[in-house]
PDB file of C-alpha atoms and ligand atoms in Angstrom:
ATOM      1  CA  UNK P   1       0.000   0.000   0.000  1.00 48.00           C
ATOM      2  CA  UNK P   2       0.990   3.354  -0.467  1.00 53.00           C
ATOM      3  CA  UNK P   3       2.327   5.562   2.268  1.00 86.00           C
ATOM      4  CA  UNK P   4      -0.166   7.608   3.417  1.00 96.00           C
ATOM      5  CA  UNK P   5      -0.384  10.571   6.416  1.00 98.00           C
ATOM      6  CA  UNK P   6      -3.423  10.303   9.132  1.00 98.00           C
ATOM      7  CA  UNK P   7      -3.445  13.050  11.740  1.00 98.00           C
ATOM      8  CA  UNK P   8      -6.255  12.066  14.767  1.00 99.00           C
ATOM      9  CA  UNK P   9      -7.671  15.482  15.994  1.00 99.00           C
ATOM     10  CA  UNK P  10      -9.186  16.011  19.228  1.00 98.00           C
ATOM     11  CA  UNK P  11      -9.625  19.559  21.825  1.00 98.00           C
ATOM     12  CA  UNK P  12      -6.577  18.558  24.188  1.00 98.00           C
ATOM     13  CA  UNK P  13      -4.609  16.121  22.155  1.00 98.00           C
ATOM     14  CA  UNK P  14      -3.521  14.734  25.484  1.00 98.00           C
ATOM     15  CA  UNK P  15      -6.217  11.933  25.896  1.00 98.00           C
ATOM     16  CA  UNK P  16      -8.225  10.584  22.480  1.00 98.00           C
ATOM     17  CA  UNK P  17      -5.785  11.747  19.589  1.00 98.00           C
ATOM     18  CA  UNK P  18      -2.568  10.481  21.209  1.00 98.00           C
ATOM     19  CA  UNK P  19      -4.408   6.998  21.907  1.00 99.00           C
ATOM     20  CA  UNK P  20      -5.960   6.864  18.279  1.00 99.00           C
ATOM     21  CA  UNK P  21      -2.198   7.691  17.107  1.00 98.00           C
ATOM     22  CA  UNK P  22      -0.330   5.537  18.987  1.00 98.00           C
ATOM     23  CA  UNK P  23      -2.583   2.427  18.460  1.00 98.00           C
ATOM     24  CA  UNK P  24      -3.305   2.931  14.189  1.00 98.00           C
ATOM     25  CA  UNK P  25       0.537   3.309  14.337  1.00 98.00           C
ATOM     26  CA  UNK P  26       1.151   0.445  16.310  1.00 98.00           C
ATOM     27  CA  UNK P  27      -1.482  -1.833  14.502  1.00 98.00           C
ATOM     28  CA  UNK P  28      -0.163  -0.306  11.198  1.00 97.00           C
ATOM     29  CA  UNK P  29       3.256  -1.816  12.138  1.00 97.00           C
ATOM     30  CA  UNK P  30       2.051  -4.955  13.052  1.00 96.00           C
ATOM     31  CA  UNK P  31       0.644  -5.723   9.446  1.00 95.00           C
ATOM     32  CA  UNK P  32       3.133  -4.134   7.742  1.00 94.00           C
ATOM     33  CA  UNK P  33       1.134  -1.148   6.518  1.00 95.00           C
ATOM     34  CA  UNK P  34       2.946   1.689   5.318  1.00 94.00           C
ATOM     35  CA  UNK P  35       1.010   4.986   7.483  1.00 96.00           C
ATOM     36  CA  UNK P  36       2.338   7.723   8.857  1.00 97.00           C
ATOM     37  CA  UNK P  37       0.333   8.674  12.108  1.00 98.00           C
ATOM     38  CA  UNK P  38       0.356  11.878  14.386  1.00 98.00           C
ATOM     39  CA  UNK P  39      -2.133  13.793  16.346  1.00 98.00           C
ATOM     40  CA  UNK P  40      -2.603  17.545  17.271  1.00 99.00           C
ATOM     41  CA  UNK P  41      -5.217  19.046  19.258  1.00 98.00           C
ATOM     42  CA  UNK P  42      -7.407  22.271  18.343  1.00 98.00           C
ATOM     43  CA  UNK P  43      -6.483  23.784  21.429  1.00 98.00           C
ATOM     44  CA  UNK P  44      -3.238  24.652  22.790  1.00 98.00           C
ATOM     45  CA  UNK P  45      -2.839  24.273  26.401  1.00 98.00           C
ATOM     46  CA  UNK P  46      -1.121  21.051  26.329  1.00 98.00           C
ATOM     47  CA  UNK P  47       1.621  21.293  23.967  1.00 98.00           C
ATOM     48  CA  UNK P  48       4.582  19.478  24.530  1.00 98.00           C
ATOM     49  CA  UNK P  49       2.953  18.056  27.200  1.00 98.00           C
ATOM     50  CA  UNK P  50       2.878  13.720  27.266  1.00 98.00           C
ATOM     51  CA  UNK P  51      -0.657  12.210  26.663  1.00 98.00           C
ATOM     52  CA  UNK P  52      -2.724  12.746  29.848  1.00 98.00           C
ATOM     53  CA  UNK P  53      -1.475   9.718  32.832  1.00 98.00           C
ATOM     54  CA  UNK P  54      -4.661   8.156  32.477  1.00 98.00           C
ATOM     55  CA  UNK P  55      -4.710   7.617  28.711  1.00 98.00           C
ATOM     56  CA  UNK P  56      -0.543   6.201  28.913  1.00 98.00           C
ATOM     57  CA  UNK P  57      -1.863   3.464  31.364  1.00 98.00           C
ATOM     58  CA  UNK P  58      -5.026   2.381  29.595  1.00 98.00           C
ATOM     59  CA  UNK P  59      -2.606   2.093  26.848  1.00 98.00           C
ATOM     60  CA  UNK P  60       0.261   0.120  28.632  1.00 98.00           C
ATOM     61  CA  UNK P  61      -2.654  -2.220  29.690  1.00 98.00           C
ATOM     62  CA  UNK P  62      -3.739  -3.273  26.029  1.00 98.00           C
ATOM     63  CA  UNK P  63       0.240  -3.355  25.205  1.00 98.00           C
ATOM     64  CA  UNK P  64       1.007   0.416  23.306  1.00 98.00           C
ATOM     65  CA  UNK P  65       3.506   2.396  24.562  1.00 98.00           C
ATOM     66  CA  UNK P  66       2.259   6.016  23.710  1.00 98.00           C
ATOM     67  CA  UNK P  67       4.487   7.826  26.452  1.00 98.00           C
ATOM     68  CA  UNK P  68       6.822   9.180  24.342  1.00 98.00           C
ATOM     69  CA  UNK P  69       3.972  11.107  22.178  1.00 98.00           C
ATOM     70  CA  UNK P  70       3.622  15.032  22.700  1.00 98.00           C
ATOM     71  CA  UNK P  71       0.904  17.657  22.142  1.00 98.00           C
ATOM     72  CA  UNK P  72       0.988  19.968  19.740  1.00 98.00           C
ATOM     73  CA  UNK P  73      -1.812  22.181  18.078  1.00 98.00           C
ATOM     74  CA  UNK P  74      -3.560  22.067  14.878  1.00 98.00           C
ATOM     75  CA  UNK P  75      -2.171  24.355  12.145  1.00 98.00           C
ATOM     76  CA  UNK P  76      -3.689  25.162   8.660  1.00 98.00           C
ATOM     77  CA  UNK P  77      -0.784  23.550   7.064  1.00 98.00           C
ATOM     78  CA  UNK P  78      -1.473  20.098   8.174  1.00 98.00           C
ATOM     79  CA  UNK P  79      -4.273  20.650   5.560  1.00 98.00           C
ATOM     80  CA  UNK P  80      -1.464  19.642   3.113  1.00 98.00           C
ATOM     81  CA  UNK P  81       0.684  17.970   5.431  1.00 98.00           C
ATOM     82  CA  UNK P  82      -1.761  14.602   5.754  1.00 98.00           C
ATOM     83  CA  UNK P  83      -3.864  12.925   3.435  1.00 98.00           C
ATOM     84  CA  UNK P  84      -6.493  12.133   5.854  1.00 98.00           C
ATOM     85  CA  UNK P  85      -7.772  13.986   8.772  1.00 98.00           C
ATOM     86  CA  UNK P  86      -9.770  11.880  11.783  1.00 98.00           C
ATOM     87  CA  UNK P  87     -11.598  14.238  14.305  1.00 99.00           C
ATOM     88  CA  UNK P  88     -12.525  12.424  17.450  1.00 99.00           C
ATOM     89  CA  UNK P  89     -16.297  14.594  17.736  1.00 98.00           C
ATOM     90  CA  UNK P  90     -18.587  17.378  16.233  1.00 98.00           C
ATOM     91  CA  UNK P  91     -16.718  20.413  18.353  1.00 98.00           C
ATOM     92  CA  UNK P  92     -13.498  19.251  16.524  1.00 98.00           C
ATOM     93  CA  UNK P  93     -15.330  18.680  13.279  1.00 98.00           C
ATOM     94  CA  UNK P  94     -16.217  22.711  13.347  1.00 98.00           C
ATOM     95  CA  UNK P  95     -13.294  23.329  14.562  1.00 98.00           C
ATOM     96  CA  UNK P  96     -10.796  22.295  11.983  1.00 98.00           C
ATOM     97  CA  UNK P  97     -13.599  23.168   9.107  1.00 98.00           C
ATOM     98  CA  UNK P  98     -13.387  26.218   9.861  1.00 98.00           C
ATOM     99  CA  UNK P  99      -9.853  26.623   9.546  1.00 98.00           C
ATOM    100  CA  UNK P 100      -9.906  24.991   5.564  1.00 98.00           C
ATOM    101  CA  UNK P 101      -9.571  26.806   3.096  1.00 96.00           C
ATOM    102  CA  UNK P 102     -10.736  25.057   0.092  1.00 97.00           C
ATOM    103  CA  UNK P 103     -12.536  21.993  -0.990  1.00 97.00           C
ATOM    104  CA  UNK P 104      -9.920  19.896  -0.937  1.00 98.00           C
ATOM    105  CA  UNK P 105      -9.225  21.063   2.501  1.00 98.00           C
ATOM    106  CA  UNK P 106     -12.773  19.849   3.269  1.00 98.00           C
ATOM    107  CA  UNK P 107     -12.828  16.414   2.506  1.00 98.00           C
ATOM    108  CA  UNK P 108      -9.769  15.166   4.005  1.00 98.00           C
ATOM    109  CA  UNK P 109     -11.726  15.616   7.696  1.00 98.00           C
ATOM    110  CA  UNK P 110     -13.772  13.336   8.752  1.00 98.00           C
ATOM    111  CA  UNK P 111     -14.802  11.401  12.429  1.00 98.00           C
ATOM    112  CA  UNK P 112     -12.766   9.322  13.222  1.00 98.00           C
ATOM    113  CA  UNK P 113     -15.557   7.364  14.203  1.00 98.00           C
ATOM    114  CA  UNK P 114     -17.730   7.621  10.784  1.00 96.00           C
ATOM    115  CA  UNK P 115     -21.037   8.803  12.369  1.00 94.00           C
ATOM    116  CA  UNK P 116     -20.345   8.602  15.945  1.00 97.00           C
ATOM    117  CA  UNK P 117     -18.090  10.680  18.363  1.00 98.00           C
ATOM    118  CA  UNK P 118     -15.753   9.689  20.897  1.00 98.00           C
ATOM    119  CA  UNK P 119     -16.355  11.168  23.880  1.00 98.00           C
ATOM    120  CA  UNK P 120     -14.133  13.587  26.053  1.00 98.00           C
ATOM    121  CA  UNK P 121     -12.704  11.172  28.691  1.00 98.00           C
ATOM    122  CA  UNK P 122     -11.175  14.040  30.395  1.00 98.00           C
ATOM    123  CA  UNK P 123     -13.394  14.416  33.413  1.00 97.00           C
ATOM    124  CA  UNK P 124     -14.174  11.294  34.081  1.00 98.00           C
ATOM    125  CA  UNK P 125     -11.776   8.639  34.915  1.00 98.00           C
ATOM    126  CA  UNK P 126     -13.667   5.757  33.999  1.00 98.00           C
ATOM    127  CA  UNK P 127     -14.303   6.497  30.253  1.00 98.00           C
ATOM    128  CA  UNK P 128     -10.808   5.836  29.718  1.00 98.00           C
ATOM    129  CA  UNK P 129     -11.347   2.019  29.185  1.00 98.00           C
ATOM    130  CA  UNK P 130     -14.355   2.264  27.381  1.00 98.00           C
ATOM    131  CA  UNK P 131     -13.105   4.687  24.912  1.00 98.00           C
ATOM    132  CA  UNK P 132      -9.668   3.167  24.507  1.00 98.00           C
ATOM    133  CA  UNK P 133     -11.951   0.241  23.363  1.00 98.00           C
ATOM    134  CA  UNK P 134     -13.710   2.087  20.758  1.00 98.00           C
ATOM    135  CA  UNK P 135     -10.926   3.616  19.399  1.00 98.00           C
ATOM    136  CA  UNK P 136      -8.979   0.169  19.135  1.00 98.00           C
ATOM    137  CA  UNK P 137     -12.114  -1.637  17.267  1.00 98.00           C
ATOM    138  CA  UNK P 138     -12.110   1.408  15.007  1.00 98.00           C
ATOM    139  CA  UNK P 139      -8.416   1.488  14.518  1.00 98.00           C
ATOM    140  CA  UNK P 140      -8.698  -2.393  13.348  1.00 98.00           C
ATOM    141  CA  UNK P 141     -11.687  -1.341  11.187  1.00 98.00           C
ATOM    142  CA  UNK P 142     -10.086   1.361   9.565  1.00 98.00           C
ATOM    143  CA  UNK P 143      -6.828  -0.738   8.882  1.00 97.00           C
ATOM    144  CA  UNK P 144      -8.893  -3.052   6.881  1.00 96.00           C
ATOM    145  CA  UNK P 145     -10.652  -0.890   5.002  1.00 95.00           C
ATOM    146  CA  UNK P 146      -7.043   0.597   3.982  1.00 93.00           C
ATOM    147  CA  UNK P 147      -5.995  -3.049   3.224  1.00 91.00           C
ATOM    148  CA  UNK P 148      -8.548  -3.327   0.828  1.00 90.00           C
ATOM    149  CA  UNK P 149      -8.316  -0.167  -1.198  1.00 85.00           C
ATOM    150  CA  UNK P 150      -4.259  -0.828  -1.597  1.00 76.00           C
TER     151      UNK P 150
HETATM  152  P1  LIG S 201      -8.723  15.367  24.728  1.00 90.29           P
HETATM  153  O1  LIG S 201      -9.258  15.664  26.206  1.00 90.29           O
HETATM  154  O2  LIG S 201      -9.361  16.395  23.827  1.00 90.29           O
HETATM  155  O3  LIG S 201      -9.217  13.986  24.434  1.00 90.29           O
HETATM  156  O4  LIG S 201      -7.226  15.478  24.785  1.00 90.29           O
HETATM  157  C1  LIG S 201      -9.110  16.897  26.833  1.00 90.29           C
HETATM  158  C2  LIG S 201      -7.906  17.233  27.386  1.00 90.29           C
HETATM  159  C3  LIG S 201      -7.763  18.454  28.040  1.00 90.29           C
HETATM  160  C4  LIG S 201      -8.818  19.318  28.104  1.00 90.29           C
HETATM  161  C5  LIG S 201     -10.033  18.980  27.535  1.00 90.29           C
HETATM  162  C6  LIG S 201     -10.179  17.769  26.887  1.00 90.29           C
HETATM  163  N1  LIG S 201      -8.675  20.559  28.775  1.00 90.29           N
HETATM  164  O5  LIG S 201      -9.686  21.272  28.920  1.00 90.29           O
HETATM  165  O6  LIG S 201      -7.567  20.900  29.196  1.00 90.29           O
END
């Protein structure tokens, strides 16, 4: 398959993008599937911060290692810089919509989810599980469906 760029958006990008990146990346690897992931967030009071505590040791549980990752905000140019742009819910979906430019700006953003949202684990400690969960059966999801367009 071609190489291709995915950036996962969410508000923080210390919680929901940085597990959606590290886990496409990691499942990526694991069937040899040429992607290039990263996240960003649409806000900026996080960057170069790690991924939130809570979202590193959900992700140690199920085996990724996404400590390493660090926040950084969205910028226009990653309009160009990725192929394909996966917003974690509707407040990010405005968000980064509003900041294209053009057409083909437009259609690069979608939910990462396809219809649904994932919601903002951030105040509440118990979501983490459930929506490292979601994002993992949507990671394997979307790795197929990549598979089968190469
Ligand atoms: P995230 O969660 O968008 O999944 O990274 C949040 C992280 C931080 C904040 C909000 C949501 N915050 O308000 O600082």
């Amino acid at each position: 398959m071609a190489d291709m760029k995915i950036l996962m958006v969410c508000l923080g990008n210390i919680c929901r993008s940085p597990l959606a990146e590290g886990i496409v990346r990691e499942l990526a690897k694991q069937r040899s599937l040429h992607l290039e992931v990263a996240s960003a967030g649409t806000g900026n009071w996080h960057t170069g911060q790690a991924p939130d505590h809570r979202s590193i040791a959900a992700a140690f549980a199920h085996g990724y290692d996404i400590s390493m990752q660090r926040a950084q905000q969205f910028h226009p140019k990653m309009f160009e810089d990725y192929d394909l742009i996966l917003v974690m819910d509707n407040n990010n979906l405005k968000d980064v919509r509003s900041l294209a430019t053009g057409p083909e700006h437009l259609q690069k953003v979608r939910l990462f989810l396809g219809e649904d949202q994932v919601q903002d684990p951030y105040y509440d400690d118990q979501l983490f599980e459930p929506v490292l969960l979601q994002i993992e059966a949507r990671a394997e999801q979307l790795l197929f469906e990549l598979e089968m367009q190469s």
